[in-house]
mmCIF file of C-alpha atoms and ligand atoms in Angstrom:
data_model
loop_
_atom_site.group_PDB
_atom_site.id
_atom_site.type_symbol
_atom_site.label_atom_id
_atom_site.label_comp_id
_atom_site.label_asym_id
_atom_site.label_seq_id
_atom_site.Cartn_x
_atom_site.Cartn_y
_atom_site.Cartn_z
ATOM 1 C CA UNK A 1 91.108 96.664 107.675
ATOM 2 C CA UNK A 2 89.705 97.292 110.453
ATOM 3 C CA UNK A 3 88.998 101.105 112.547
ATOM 4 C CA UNK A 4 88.162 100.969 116.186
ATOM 5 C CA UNK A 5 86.433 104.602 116.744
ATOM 6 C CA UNK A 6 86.476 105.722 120.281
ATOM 7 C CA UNK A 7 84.498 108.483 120.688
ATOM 8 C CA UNK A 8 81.021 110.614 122.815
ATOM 9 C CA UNK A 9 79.638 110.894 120.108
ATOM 10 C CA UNK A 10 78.440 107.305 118.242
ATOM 11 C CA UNK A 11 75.794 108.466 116.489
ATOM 12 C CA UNK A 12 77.773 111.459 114.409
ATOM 13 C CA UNK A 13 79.144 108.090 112.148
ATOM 14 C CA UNK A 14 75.598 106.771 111.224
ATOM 15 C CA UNK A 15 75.243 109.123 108.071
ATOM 16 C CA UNK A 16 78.522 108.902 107.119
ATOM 17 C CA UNK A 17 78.871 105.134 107.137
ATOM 18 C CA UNK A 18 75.407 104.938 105.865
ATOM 19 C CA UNK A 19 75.864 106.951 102.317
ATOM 20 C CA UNK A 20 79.417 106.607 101.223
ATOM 21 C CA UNK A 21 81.667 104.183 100.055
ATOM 22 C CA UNK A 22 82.935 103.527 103.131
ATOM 23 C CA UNK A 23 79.668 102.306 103.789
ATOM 24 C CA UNK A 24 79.890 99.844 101.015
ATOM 25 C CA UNK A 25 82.804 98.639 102.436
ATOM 26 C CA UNK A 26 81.410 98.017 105.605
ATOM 27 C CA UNK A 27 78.620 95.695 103.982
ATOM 28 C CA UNK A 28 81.023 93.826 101.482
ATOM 29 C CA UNK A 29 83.065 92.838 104.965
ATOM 30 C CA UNK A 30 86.550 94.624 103.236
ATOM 31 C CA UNK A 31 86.344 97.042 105.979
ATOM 32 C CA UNK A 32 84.757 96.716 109.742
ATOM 33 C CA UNK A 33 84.154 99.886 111.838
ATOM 34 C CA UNK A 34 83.139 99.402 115.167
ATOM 35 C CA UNK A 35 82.014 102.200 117.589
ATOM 36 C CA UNK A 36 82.885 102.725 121.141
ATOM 37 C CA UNK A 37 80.884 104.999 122.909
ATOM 38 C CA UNK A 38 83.538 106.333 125.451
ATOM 39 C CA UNK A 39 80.926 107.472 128.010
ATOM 40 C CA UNK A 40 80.061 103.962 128.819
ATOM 41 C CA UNK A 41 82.891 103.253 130.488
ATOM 42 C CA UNK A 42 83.008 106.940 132.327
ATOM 43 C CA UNK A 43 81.941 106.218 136.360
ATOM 44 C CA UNK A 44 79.720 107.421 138.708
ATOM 45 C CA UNK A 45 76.138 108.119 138.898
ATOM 46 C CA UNK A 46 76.097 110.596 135.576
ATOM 47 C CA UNK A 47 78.882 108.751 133.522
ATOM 48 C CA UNK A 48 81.411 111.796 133.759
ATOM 49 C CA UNK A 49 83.878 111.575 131.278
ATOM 50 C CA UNK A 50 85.231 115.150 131.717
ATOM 51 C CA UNK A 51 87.042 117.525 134.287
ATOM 52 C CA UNK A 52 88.134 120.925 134.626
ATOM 53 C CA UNK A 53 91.447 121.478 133.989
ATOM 54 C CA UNK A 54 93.885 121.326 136.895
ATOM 55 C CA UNK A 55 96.034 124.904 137.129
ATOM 56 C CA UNK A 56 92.239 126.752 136.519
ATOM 57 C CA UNK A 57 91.527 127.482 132.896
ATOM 58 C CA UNK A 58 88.887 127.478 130.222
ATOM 59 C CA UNK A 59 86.724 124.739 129.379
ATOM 60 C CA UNK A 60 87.254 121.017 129.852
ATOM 61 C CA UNK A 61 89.486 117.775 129.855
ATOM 62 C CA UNK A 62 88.782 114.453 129.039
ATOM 63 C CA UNK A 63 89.424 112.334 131.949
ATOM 64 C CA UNK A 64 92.279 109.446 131.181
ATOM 65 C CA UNK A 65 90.278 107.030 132.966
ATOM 66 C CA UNK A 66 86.993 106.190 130.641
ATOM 67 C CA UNK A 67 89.638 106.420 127.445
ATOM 68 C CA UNK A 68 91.888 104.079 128.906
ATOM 69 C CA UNK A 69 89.154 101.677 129.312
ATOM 70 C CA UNK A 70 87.583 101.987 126.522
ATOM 71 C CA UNK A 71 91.256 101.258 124.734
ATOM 72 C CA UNK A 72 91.043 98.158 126.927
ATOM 73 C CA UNK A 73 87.787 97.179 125.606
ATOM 74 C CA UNK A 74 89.308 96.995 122.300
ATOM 75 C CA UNK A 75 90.534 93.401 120.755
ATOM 76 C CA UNK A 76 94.235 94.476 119.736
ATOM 77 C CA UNK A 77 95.266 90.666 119.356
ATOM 78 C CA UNK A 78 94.814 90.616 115.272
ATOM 79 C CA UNK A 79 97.926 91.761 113.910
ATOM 80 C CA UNK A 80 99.782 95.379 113.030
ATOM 81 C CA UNK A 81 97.403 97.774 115.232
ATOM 82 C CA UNK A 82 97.982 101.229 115.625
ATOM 83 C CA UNK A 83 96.481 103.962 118.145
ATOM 84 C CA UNK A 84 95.608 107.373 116.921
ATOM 85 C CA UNK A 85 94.755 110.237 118.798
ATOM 86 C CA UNK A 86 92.837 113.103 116.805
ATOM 87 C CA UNK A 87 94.549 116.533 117.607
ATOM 88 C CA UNK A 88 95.667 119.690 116.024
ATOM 89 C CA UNK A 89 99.008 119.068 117.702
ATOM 90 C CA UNK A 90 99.497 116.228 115.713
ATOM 91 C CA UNK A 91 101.462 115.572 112.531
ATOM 92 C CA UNK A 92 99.686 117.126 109.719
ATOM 93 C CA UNK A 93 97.633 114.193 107.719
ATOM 94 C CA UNK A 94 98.683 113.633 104.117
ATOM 95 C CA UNK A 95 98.439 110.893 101.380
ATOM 96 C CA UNK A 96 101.522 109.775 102.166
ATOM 97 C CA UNK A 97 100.336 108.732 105.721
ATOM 98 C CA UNK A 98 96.948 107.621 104.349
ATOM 99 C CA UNK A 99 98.856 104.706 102.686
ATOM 100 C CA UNK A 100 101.009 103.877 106.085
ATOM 101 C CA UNK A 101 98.087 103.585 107.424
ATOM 102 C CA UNK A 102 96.096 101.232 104.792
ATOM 103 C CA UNK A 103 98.771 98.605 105.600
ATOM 104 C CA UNK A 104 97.847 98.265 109.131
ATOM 105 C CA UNK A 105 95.552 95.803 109.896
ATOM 106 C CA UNK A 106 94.001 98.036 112.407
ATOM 107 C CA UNK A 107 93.662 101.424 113.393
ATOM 108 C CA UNK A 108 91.853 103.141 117.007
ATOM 109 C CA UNK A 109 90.766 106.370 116.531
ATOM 110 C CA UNK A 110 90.741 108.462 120.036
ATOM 111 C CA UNK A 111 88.922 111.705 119.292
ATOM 112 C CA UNK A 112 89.240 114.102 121.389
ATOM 113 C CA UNK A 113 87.002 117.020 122.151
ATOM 114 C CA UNK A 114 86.738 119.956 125.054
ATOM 115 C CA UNK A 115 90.180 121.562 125.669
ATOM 116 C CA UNK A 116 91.769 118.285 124.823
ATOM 117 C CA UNK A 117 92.415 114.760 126.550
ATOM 118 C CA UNK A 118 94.354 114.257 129.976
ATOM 119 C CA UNK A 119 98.035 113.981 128.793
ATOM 120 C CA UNK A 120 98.896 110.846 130.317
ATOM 121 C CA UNK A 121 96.558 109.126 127.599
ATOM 122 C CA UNK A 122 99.380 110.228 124.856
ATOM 123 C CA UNK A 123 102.005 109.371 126.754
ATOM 124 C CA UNK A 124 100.779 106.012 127.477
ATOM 125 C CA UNK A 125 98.221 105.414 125.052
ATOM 126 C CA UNK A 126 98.915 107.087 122.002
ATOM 127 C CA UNK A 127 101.207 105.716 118.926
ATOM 128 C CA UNK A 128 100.787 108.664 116.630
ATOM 129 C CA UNK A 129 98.839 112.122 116.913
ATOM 130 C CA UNK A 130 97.648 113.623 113.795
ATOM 131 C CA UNK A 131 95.970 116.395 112.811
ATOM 132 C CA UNK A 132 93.959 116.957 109.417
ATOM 133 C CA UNK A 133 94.915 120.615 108.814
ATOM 134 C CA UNK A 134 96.082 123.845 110.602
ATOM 135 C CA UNK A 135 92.808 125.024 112.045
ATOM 136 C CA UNK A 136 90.603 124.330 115.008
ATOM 137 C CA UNK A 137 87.526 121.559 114.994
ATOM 138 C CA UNK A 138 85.489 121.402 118.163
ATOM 139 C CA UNK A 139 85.821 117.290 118.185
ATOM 140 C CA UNK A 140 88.122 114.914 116.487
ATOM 141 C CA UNK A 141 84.894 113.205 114.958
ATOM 142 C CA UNK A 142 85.094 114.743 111.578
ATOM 143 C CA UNK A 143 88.489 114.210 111.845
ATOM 144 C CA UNK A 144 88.588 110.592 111.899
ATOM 145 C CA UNK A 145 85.919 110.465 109.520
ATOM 146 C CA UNK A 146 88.221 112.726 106.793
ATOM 147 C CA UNK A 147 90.899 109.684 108.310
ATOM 148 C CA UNK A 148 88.803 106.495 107.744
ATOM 149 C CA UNK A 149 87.480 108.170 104.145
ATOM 150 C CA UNK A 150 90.876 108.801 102.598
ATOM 151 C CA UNK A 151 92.642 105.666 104.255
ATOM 152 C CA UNK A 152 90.134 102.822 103.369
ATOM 153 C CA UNK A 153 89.511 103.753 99.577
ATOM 154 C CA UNK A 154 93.368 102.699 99.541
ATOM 155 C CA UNK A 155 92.552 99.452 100.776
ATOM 156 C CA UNK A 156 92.496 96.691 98.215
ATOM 157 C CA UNK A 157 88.482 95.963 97.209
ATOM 158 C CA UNK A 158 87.148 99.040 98.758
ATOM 159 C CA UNK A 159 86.893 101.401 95.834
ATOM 160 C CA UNK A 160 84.575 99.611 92.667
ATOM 161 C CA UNK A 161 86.700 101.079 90.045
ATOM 162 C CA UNK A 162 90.305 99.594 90.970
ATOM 163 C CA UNK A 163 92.706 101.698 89.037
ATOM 164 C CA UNK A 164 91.337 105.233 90.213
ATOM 165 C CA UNK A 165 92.869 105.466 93.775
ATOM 166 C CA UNK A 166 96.554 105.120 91.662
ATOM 167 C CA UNK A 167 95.586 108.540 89.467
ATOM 168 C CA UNK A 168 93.902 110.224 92.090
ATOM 169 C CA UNK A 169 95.480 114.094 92.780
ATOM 170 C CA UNK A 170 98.341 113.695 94.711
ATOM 171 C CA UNK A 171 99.282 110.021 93.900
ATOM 172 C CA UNK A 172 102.257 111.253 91.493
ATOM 173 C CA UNK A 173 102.277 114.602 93.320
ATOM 174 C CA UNK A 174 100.543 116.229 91.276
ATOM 175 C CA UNK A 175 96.776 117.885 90.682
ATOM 176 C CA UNK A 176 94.486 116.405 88.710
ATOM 177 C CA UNK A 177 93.476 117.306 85.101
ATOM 178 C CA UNK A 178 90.199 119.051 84.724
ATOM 179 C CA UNK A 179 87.173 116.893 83.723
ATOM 180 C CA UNK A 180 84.300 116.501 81.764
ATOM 181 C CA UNK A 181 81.177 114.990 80.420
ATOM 182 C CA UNK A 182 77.986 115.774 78.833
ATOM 183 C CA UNK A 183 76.732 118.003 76.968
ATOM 184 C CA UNK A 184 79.696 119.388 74.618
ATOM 185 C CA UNK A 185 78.289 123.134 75.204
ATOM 186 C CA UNK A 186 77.290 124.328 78.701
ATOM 187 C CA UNK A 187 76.570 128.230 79.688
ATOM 188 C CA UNK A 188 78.415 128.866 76.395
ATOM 189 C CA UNK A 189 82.296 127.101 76.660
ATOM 190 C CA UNK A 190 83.335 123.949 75.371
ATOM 191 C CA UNK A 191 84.984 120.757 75.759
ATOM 192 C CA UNK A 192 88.385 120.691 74.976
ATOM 193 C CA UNK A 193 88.140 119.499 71.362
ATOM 194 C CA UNK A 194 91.000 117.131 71.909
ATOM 195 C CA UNK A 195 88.789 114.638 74.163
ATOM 196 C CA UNK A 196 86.648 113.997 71.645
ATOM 197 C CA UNK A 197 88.994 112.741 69.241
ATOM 198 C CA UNK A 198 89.115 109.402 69.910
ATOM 199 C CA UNK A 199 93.229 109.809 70.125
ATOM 200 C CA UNK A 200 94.383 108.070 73.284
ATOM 201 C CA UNK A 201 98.234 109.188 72.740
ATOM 202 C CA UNK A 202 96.653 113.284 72.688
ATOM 203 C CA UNK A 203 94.617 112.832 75.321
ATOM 204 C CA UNK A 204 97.233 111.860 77.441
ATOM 205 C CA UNK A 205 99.595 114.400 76.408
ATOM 206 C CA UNK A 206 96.921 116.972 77.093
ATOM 207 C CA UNK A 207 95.745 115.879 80.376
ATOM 208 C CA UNK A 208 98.806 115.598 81.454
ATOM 209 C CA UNK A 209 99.900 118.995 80.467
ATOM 210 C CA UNK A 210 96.663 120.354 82.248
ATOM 211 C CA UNK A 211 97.723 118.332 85.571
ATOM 212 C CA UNK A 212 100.908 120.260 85.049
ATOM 213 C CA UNK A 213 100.122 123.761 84.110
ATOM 214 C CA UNK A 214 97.528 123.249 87.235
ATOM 215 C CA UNK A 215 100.298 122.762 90.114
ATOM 216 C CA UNK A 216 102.247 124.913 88.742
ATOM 217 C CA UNK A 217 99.700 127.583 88.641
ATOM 218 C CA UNK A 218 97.964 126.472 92.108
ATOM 219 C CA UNK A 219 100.374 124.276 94.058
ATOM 220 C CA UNK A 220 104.170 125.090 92.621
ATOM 221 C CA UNK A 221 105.512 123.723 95.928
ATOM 222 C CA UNK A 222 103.975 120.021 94.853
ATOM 223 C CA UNK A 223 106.263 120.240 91.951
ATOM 224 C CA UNK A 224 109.570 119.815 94.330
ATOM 225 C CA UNK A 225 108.192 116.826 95.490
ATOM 226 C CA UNK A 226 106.986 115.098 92.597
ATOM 227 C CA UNK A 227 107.789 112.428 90.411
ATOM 228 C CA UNK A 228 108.226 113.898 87.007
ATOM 229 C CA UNK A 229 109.342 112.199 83.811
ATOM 230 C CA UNK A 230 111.256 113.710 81.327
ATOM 231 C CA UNK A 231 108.731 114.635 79.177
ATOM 232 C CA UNK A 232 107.030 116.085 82.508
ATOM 233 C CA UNK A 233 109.917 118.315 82.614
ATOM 234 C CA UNK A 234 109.851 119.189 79.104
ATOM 235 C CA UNK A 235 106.252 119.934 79.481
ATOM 236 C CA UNK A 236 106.901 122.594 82.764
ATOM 237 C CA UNK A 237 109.884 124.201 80.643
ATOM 238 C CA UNK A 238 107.496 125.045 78.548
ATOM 239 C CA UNK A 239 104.563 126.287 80.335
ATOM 240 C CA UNK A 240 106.946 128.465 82.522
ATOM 241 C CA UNK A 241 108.020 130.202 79.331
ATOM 242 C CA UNK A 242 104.371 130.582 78.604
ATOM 243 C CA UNK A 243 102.079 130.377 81.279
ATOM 244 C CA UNK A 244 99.158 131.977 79.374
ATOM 245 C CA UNK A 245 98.536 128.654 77.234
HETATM 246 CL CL1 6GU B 301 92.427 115.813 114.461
HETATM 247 N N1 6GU B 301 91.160 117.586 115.975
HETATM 248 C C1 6GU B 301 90.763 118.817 116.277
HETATM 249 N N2 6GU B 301 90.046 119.021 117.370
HETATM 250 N N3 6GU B 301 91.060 119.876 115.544
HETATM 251 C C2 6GU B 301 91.776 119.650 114.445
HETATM 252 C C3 6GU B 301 92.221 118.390 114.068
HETATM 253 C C4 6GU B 301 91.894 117.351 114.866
HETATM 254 N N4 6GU B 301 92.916 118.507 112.923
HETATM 255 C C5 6GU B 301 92.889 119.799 112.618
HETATM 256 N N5 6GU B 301 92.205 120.494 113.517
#
């Protein structure tokens, strides 16, 4: 997997690939980020890679011209490739599209920043816009880092423990169960006596009736969408009766 960043601001990735898994990643060759500072290929004596906005307005463009060669730049001759722009106008980032895009082979991130980028670059350009969320960032930088986080732990040999991406929140629909680990007593409560029973069949009934009693409580619209076995159902019919359990 591979992410081609396009971006004025390089050095907002060193942390981030520095201290996370992602970083890992990077170093066991699974995934390869590579930077592209889109101000080296603005022109001119001060490298301009912004305008104001034709039609008068507020703030600042991003000129199609240093975008469109830094896209150039890129090596798109490897296989299924992808070009993202980063903007709130785009469709709204979810797991669901963090596994499209772990199947690509490669994905360039444009993020944008000012007022936005010259439209011409999306029509041209762009495959898919996406946003992360309805709010405003000032740059699509943390953007494509939320992007590049959430898609590469999906990608085979990325995350240590295999199994965890597949019972992650959200994987079945649903919200995780609540967890814990030593001591037994802190500020006073308890661990759920049940996980320290040693009975696999209980535990699973009970964490699974926490993941339930959790969406239902904090995300009932996940429930529409998600795929619930029988005994799921069973389960919700009775924590709807009583919801104080
Ligand atoms: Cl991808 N970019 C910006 N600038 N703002 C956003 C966003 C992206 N997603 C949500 N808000």
């Amino acid at each position: 997997m591979r992410f081609d960043v396009l971006t004025l601001f390089p050095e907002l990735f060193s942390s981030f690939l520095k201290e996370t898994i992602l970083g890992r990643a990077v170093k066991a060759g699974v995934v390869d980020i590579r930077l592209v500072n889109i101000r080296s290929f603005a022109r001119g004596r001060h490298l301009v890679a912004d305008d104001r906005p034709f039609g008068g307005g507020e703030g600042m463009v991003m000129k199609p011209g240093p975008i469109s060669r830094a896209l150039e730049s890129v090596d798109r001759t490897k296989g299924r490739s992808l070009v993202v722009l980063l903007t709130p106008q785009g469709r709204t980032f979810d797991q669901t599209l963090a596994w499209e895009l772990s199947r690509m082979e490669q994905v360039v991130l444009i993020c944008g920043h000012y007022e936005g980028v010259d439209e011409r670059i999306r029509a041209s350009c762009v495959d898919l816009e996406l946003s992360i969320g309805d709010y405003v960032l000032s740059g699509g930088e943390t953007a494509a880092m939320v992007v590049m986080d959430a898609v590469s732990r999906l990608v085979p040999g990325v995350l240590g423990g295999e199994k965890s991406a597949q019972e992650d929140s959200f994987e079945d629909g649903l919200l995780e169960y609540p967890q814990y680990t030593r001591p037994r007593v802190f500020k006073n409560q308890e661990v759920p006596e049940i996980l320290l029973s040693g009975d696999h069949e209980k535990i699973r009934v009970w964490r699974r009736t926490a993941s339930l009693k959790r969406t239902l409580e904090r995300r009932p619209d996940l429930l529409e969408k998600a795929k619930l076995t029988e005994e799921d159902k069973r389960i919700l019919g009775k924590l709807r009766k009583k919801p104080e359990k």
